[in-house]
Amino acid sequence: MVLAGSTTKVTTTTTVATATSGCALNRLKSRRNPEPQKDELRLTTEEELLQRDFITPVNVLGLQRVTENYLCRPEDNVFDIDFIRFKIRDMETGTVLFEIAKPSSSETEEQDEEENGEVDSSAGRFVRYQFTPAFLKLRTVGATVEFTVGEKPINNFRMIERHYFREQLLKSFDFDFGFCIPNSKNTCEHIYEFPQLSEDTITEMVETPYDTRSDSFYFVDNKLIMHNKADYAYNGGQ
């Protein structure tokens, strides 16, 4: 999950986020079988997808490695979906691992102009996380996201998030947000059930920060409208 202009902020607070604007907090588990059936899955490459007029969930599920480029443009988000807050907690203890919130648009633009001389059109689509090695031992975490929607209603809002270590796919998560009414603020919690990693893999992931990467693809009516990227280090505190 990426917030426009955001930076990762580690906190020790145990405050629990609540729903706003009369919206219930929905807890969503990843689909048990996010991969399409074998006869539906066609392995594909980033280069092939960049040539397509539009990209579907089945297309990204055929990718075998993390992408190097974005597969859609910021202006493809015609529904004005804006992620404004994100929190991760350990589901077993309830401990908040970190929480980030989107800065104001004026703060983001001023920072971009100071650094680059102009507003970066790709700002807000990439974030870098740093965790301690203990994060890799967690079994289940909850990721609470708060987002706003523009003037159009949204049907069939779906996220596919694929995590890789180097060339290895670690896990593909698949969540349905459901229907979102126009001009609404929505809150939901995605439940991530992490794969069990070998001790050798954990050691490598800790020793090679930012070799763990992810693509987050967002679809409305099976058409890609947003693509965010992240990378991860697990050597915090060392």
mmCIF file of C-alpha atoms in Angstrom:
data_model
loop_
_atom_site.group_PDB
_atom_site.id
_atom_site.type_symbol
_atom_site.label_atom_id
_atom_site.label_comp_id
_atom_site.label_asym_id
_atom_site.label_seq_id
_atom_site.Cartn_x
_atom_site.Cartn_y
_atom_site.Cartn_z
ATOM 1 C CA MET A 1 0.000 0.000 0.000
ATOM 2 C CA VAL A 2 1.336 3.444 -0.932
ATOM 3 C CA LEU A 3 0.160 6.864 0.159
ATOM 4 C CA ALA A 4 0.898 9.847 -2.030
ATOM 5 C CA GLY A 5 4.055 11.529 -0.859
ATOM 6 C CA SER A 6 4.224 9.278 2.181
ATOM 7 C CA THR A 7 7.144 8.075 4.207
ATOM 8 C CA THR A 8 7.099 5.043 6.438
ATOM 9 C CA LYS A 9 6.753 5.994 10.096
ATOM 10 C CA VAL A 10 7.423 3.422 12.786
ATOM 11 C CA THR A 11 5.338 4.000 15.889
ATOM 12 C CA THR A 12 4.849 2.416 19.278
ATOM 13 C CA THR A 13 1.267 3.529 19.687
ATOM 14 C CA THR A 14 -1.418 0.930 20.331
ATOM 15 C CA THR A 15 -4.304 3.087 19.143
ATOM 16 C CA VAL A 16 -6.789 1.135 17.036
ATOM 17 C CA ALA A 17 -8.123 2.849 13.917
ATOM 18 C CA THR A 18 -11.886 3.115 13.590
ATOM 19 C CA ALA A 19 -14.194 3.599 10.649
ATOM 20 C CA THR A 20 -15.285 7.111 9.718
ATOM 21 C CA SER A 21 -18.154 8.752 7.857
ATOM 22 C CA GLY A 22 -20.498 6.014 8.989
ATOM 23 C CA CYS A 23 -18.502 3.336 7.176
ATOM 24 C CA ALA A 24 -18.097 -0.031 8.897
ATOM 25 C CA LEU A 25 -14.652 -1.507 9.329
ATOM 26 C CA ASN A 26 -14.609 -4.515 7.004
ATOM 27 C CA ARG A 27 -12.067 -7.284 7.528
ATOM 28 C CA LEU A 28 -11.095 -8.948 4.277
ATOM 29 C CA LYS A 29 -9.153 -12.174 3.887
ATOM 30 C CA SER A 30 -7.203 -12.910 0.745
ATOM 31 C CA ARG A 31 -8.881 -15.305 -1.639
ATOM 32 C CA ARG A 32 -7.872 -18.870 -0.881
ATOM 33 C CA ASN A 33 -7.015 -19.555 -4.522
ATOM 34 C CA PRO A 34 -6.106 -16.219 -6.128
ATOM 35 C CA GLU A 35 -4.403 -17.876 -9.077
ATOM 36 C CA PRO A 36 -6.634 -18.625 -12.087
ATOM 37 C CA GLN A 37 -7.223 -22.193 -13.142
ATOM 38 C CA LYS A 38 -4.325 -23.801 -14.961
ATOM 39 C CA ASP A 39 -6.073 -23.693 -18.324
ATOM 40 C CA GLU A 40 -6.794 -19.960 -17.841
ATOM 41 C CA LEU A 41 -3.303 -18.911 -16.750
ATOM 42 C CA ARG A 42 -0.939 -17.741 -19.451
ATOM 43 C CA LEU A 43 2.559 -16.801 -18.373
ATOM 44 C CA THR A 44 3.370 -13.314 -19.531
ATOM 45 C CA THR A 45 6.050 -10.646 -19.310
ATOM 46 C CA GLU A 46 6.050 -7.012 -18.341
ATOM 47 C CA GLU A 47 6.998 -6.070 -21.889
ATOM 48 C CA GLU A 48 3.936 -7.852 -23.281
ATOM 49 C CA LEU A 49 1.601 -6.165 -20.817
ATOM 50 C CA LEU A 50 2.960 -2.708 -21.605
ATOM 51 C CA GLN A 51 1.740 -3.206 -25.187
ATOM 52 C CA ARG A 52 -1.855 -3.910 -24.150
ATOM 53 C CA ASP A 53 -4.668 -1.355 -24.287
ATOM 54 C CA PHE A 54 -5.767 -2.437 -20.819
ATOM 55 C CA ILE A 55 -4.656 -5.015 -18.261
ATOM 56 C CA THR A 56 -6.800 -7.542 -16.380
ATOM 57 C CA PRO A 57 -6.286 -9.555 -13.163
ATOM 58 C CA VAL A 58 -5.495 -12.697 -15.154
ATOM 59 C CA ASN A 59 -2.745 -10.779 -16.968
ATOM 60 C CA VAL A 60 -0.854 -9.791 -13.808
ATOM 61 C CA LEU A 61 -1.300 -13.249 -12.283
ATOM 62 C CA GLY A 62 0.740 -14.531 -15.210
ATOM 63 C CA LEU A 63 3.771 -12.434 -14.261
ATOM 64 C CA GLN A 64 6.717 -14.437 -12.937
ATOM 65 C CA ARG A 65 8.796 -11.586 -11.533
ATOM 66 C CA VAL A 66 8.379 -8.127 -10.056
ATOM 67 C CA THR A 67 7.893 -5.337 -12.589
ATOM 68 C CA GLU A 68 10.496 -2.674 -13.269
ATOM 69 C CA ASN A 69 7.994 -0.139 -14.633
ATOM 70 C CA TYR A 70 4.460 0.951 -13.849
ATOM 71 C CA LEU A 71 1.830 -0.797 -15.946
ATOM 72 C CA CYS A 72 -0.593 2.132 -15.946
ATOM 73 C CA ARG A 73 -0.524 5.918 -15.643
ATOM 74 C CA PRO A 74 -1.622 8.015 -12.643
ATOM 75 C CA GLU A 75 -4.394 9.509 -14.788
ATOM 76 C CA ASP A 76 -5.888 6.033 -15.304
ATOM 77 C CA ASN A 77 -7.316 6.392 -11.798
ATOM 78 C CA VAL A 78 -10.502 7.962 -13.166
ATOM 79 C CA PHE A 79 -12.360 7.127 -9.949
ATOM 80 C CA ASP A 80 -10.150 9.459 -7.891
ATOM 81 C CA ILE A 81 -9.328 6.744 -5.362
ATOM 82 C CA ASP A 82 -6.989 8.244 -2.783
ATOM 83 C CA PHE A 83 -5.365 6.232 0.016
ATOM 84 C CA ILE A 84 -4.963 8.511 3.022
ATOM 85 C CA ARG A 85 -4.015 6.276 5.958
ATOM 86 C CA PHE A 86 -2.434 2.862 6.416
ATOM 87 C CA LYS A 87 -1.683 0.813 9.520
ATOM 88 C CA ILE A 88 -0.215 -2.650 10.118
ATOM 89 C CA ARG A 89 -0.758 -4.635 13.308
ATOM 90 C CA ASP A 90 0.126 -8.087 14.572
ATOM 91 C CA MET A 91 -3.162 -10.001 14.649
ATOM 92 C CA GLU A 92 -2.031 -12.231 17.520
ATOM 93 C CA THR A 93 -1.069 -9.448 19.939
ATOM 94 C CA GLY A 94 -2.849 -6.417 18.488
ATOM 95 C CA THR A 95 0.439 -4.490 18.537
ATOM 96 C CA VAL A 96 0.593 -1.699 15.964
ATOM 97 C CA LEU A 97 3.789 -2.218 13.982
ATOM 98 C CA PHE A 98 3.617 1.083 12.138
ATOM 99 C CA GLU A 99 1.196 3.666 10.851
ATOM 100 C CA ILE A 100 1.468 6.201 8.056
ATOM 101 C CA ALA A 101 -0.792 8.996 6.887
ATOM 102 C CA LYS A 102 -0.835 11.028 3.717
ATOM 103 C CA PRO A 103 0.501 14.589 4.049
ATOM 104 C CA SER A 104 -1.514 17.469 2.682
ATOM 105 C CA SER A 105 -1.347 18.007 -1.074
ATOM 106 C CA SER A 106 0.371 21.378 -0.599
ATOM 107 C CA GLU A 107 3.110 19.808 1.541
ATOM 108 C CA THR A 108 3.682 17.093 -1.067
ATOM 109 C CA GLU A 109 3.911 19.551 -3.966
ATOM 110 C CA GLU A 110 6.253 21.890 -2.075
ATOM 111 C CA GLN A 111 8.583 19.002 -1.223
ATOM 112 C CA ASP A 112 8.636 17.739 -4.822
ATOM 113 C CA GLU A 113 9.312 21.232 -6.181
ATOM 114 C CA GLU A 114 12.161 21.777 -3.736
ATOM 115 C CA GLU A 115 13.783 18.445 -4.619
ATOM 116 C CA ASN A 116 13.156 18.276 -8.359
ATOM 117 C CA GLY A 117 12.156 21.742 -9.492
ATOM 118 C CA GLU A 118 8.758 20.378 -10.549
ATOM 119 C CA VAL A 119 6.000 18.087 -9.312
ATOM 120 C CA ASP A 120 6.882 14.411 -9.835
ATOM 121 C CA SER A 121 4.003 12.688 -11.658
ATOM 122 C CA SER A 122 5.051 9.323 -10.150
ATOM 123 C CA ALA A 123 5.058 10.582 -6.562
ATOM 124 C CA GLY A 124 3.029 8.436 -4.213
ATOM 125 C CA ARG A 125 3.377 5.210 -6.183
ATOM 126 C CA PHE A 126 6.448 3.848 -4.412
ATOM 127 C CA VAL A 127 7.325 3.373 -0.755
ATOM 128 C CA ARG A 128 10.303 1.821 1.022
ATOM 129 C CA TYR A 129 9.670 -0.108 4.239
ATOM 130 C CA GLN A 130 12.096 -1.121 6.958
ATOM 131 C CA PHE A 131 11.176 -3.788 9.504
ATOM 132 C CA THR A 132 13.086 -5.708 12.137
ATOM 133 C CA PRO A 133 13.940 -9.386 11.501
ATOM 134 C CA ALA A 134 11.121 -10.345 13.882
ATOM 135 C CA PHE A 135 8.594 -9.266 11.245
ATOM 136 C CA LEU A 136 9.478 -12.335 9.172
ATOM 137 C CA LYS A 137 8.384 -14.562 12.052
ATOM 138 C CA LEU A 138 4.835 -13.193 12.120
ATOM 139 C CA ARG A 139 2.099 -15.473 10.873
ATOM 140 C CA THR A 140 -0.846 -13.084 10.383
ATOM 141 C CA VAL A 141 -1.006 -9.296 10.203
ATOM 142 C CA GLY A 142 -3.879 -6.913 9.637
ATOM 143 C CA ALA A 143 -3.408 -3.975 7.278
ATOM 144 C CA THR A 144 -6.013 -1.275 7.820
ATOM 145 C CA VAL A 145 -6.418 1.140 4.933
ATOM 146 C CA GLU A 146 -8.513 4.283 4.743
ATOM 147 C CA PHE A 147 -9.314 5.714 1.334
ATOM 148 C CA THR A 148 -11.612 8.219 -0.322
ATOM 149 C CA VAL A 149 -13.566 7.883 -3.560
ATOM 150 C CA GLY A 150 -14.493 10.561 -6.089
ATOM 151 C CA GLU A 151 -17.811 11.291 -7.762
ATOM 152 C CA LYS A 152 -18.200 7.936 -9.522
ATOM 153 C CA PRO A 153 -19.538 4.785 -7.823
ATOM 154 C CA ILE A 154 -17.110 1.871 -7.834
ATOM 155 C CA ASN A 155 -18.132 -1.702 -8.533
ATOM 156 C CA ASN A 156 -15.857 -4.716 -8.332
ATOM 157 C CA PHE A 157 -12.877 -2.934 -6.730
ATOM 158 C CA ARG A 158 -10.072 -5.473 -6.367
ATOM 159 C CA MET A 159 -6.416 -5.504 -5.338
ATOM 160 C CA ILE A 160 -3.811 -8.115 -6.272
ATOM 161 C CA GLU A 161 -0.541 -7.778 -4.380
ATOM 162 C CA ARG A 162 2.434 -9.960 -5.312
ATOM 163 C CA HIS A 163 5.541 -10.228 -3.128
ATOM 164 C CA TYR A 164 8.902 -11.399 -4.451
ATOM 165 C CA PHE A 165 12.323 -12.090 -3.023
ATOM 166 C CA ARG A 166 14.697 -11.654 -5.920
ATOM 167 C CA GLU A 167 13.181 -13.850 -8.657
ATOM 168 C CA GLN A 168 11.031 -15.963 -6.311
ATOM 169 C CA LEU A 169 7.320 -15.304 -5.828
ATOM 170 C CA LEU A 170 6.725 -15.496 -2.067
ATOM 171 C CA LYS A 171 2.959 -14.966 -1.992
ATOM 172 C CA SER A 172 0.162 -13.513 -4.084
ATOM 173 C CA PHE A 173 -2.620 -11.813 -2.121
ATOM 174 C CA ASP A 174 -6.018 -11.068 -3.643
ATOM 175 C CA PHE A 175 -8.645 -8.840 -1.973
ATOM 176 C CA ASP A 176 -12.089 -7.595 -2.997
ATOM 177 C CA PHE A 177 -13.052 -4.192 -1.578
ATOM 178 C CA GLY A 178 -16.670 -4.479 -2.667
ATOM 179 C CA PHE A 179 -18.898 -1.576 -3.697
ATOM 180 C CA CYS A 180 -17.907 2.011 -2.831
ATOM 181 C CA ILE A 181 -20.443 4.827 -2.966
ATOM 182 C CA PRO A 182 -19.462 8.160 -4.564
ATOM 183 C CA ASN A 183 -17.713 10.796 -2.441
ATOM 184 C CA SER A 184 -17.217 8.351 0.420
ATOM 185 C CA LYS A 185 -14.469 7.643 2.929
ATOM 186 C CA ASN A 186 -13.941 3.920 3.439
ATOM 187 C CA THR A 187 -11.996 1.805 5.913
ATOM 188 C CA CYS A 188 -11.162 -1.876 5.681
ATOM 189 C CA GLU A 189 -8.628 -4.266 7.153
ATOM 190 C CA HIS A 190 -6.873 -6.782 4.922
ATOM 191 C CA ILE A 191 -5.800 -9.956 6.692
ATOM 192 C CA TYR A 192 -2.425 -11.180 5.432
ATOM 193 C CA GLU A 193 -1.543 -14.793 6.170
ATOM 194 C CA PHE A 194 2.185 -15.005 5.559
ATOM 195 C CA PRO A 195 3.898 -18.054 4.074
ATOM 196 C CA GLN A 196 6.250 -20.038 6.279
ATOM 197 C CA LEU A 197 9.802 -19.247 5.212
ATOM 198 C CA SER A 198 12.877 -21.396 5.696
ATOM 199 C CA GLU A 199 15.587 -20.159 8.043
ATOM 200 C CA ASP A 200 17.960 -19.860 5.092
ATOM 201 C CA THR A 201 15.508 -17.651 3.198
ATOM 202 C CA ILE A 202 14.911 -15.473 6.262
ATOM 203 C CA THR A 203 18.653 -15.020 6.722
ATOM 204 C CA GLU A 204 19.082 -14.004 3.082
ATOM 205 C CA MET A 205 16.176 -11.546 3.260
ATOM 206 C CA VAL A 206 17.659 -9.909 6.359
ATOM 207 C CA GLU A 207 21.154 -9.740 4.877
ATOM 208 C CA THR A 208 20.033 -8.295 1.520
ATOM 209 C CA PRO A 209 17.797 -5.302 2.256
ATOM 210 C CA TYR A 210 15.407 -4.178 -0.471
ATOM 211 C CA ASP A 211 15.792 -7.352 -2.513
ATOM 212 C CA THR A 212 12.248 -8.104 -1.318
ATOM 213 C CA ARG A 213 9.791 -6.192 -3.495
ATOM 214 C CA SER A 214 6.103 -6.059 -4.276
ATOM 215 C CA ASP A 215 3.626 -4.944 -6.914
ATOM 216 C CA SER A 216 0.147 -3.804 -5.873
ATOM 217 C CA PHE A 217 -2.361 -3.803 -8.729
ATOM 218 C CA TYR A 218 -5.808 -2.200 -8.344
ATOM 219 C CA PHE A 219 -8.696 -3.025 -10.657
ATOM 220 C CA VAL A 220 -12.217 -1.721 -11.188
ATOM 221 C CA ASP A 221 -14.449 -3.959 -13.284
ATOM 222 C CA ASN A 222 -11.382 -6.077 -14.122
ATOM 223 C CA LYS A 223 -9.407 -3.177 -15.628
ATOM 224 C CA LEU A 224 -6.131 -1.974 -14.100
ATOM 225 C CA ILE A 225 -6.450 1.603 -12.834
ATOM 226 C CA MET A 226 -3.623 1.880 -10.276
ATOM 227 C CA HIS A 227 -0.214 0.267 -9.799
ATOM 228 C CA ASN A 228 1.942 0.845 -6.721
ATOM 229 C CA LYS A 229 5.352 -0.581 -5.871
ATOM 230 C CA ALA A 230 7.321 -1.148 -2.678
ATOM 231 C CA ASP A 231 10.532 -2.677 -1.431
ATOM 232 C CA TYR A 232 11.426 -3.992 2.007
ATOM 233 C CA ALA A 233 14.354 -4.316 4.382
ATOM 234 C CA TYR A 234 14.279 -6.557 7.445
ATOM 235 C CA ASN A 235 17.468 -5.409 9.149
ATOM 236 C CA GLY A 236 15.980 -2.690 11.328
ATOM 237 C CA GLY A 237 17.508 -2.366 14.770
ATOM 238 C CA GLN A 238 20.769 -3.995 13.734
#
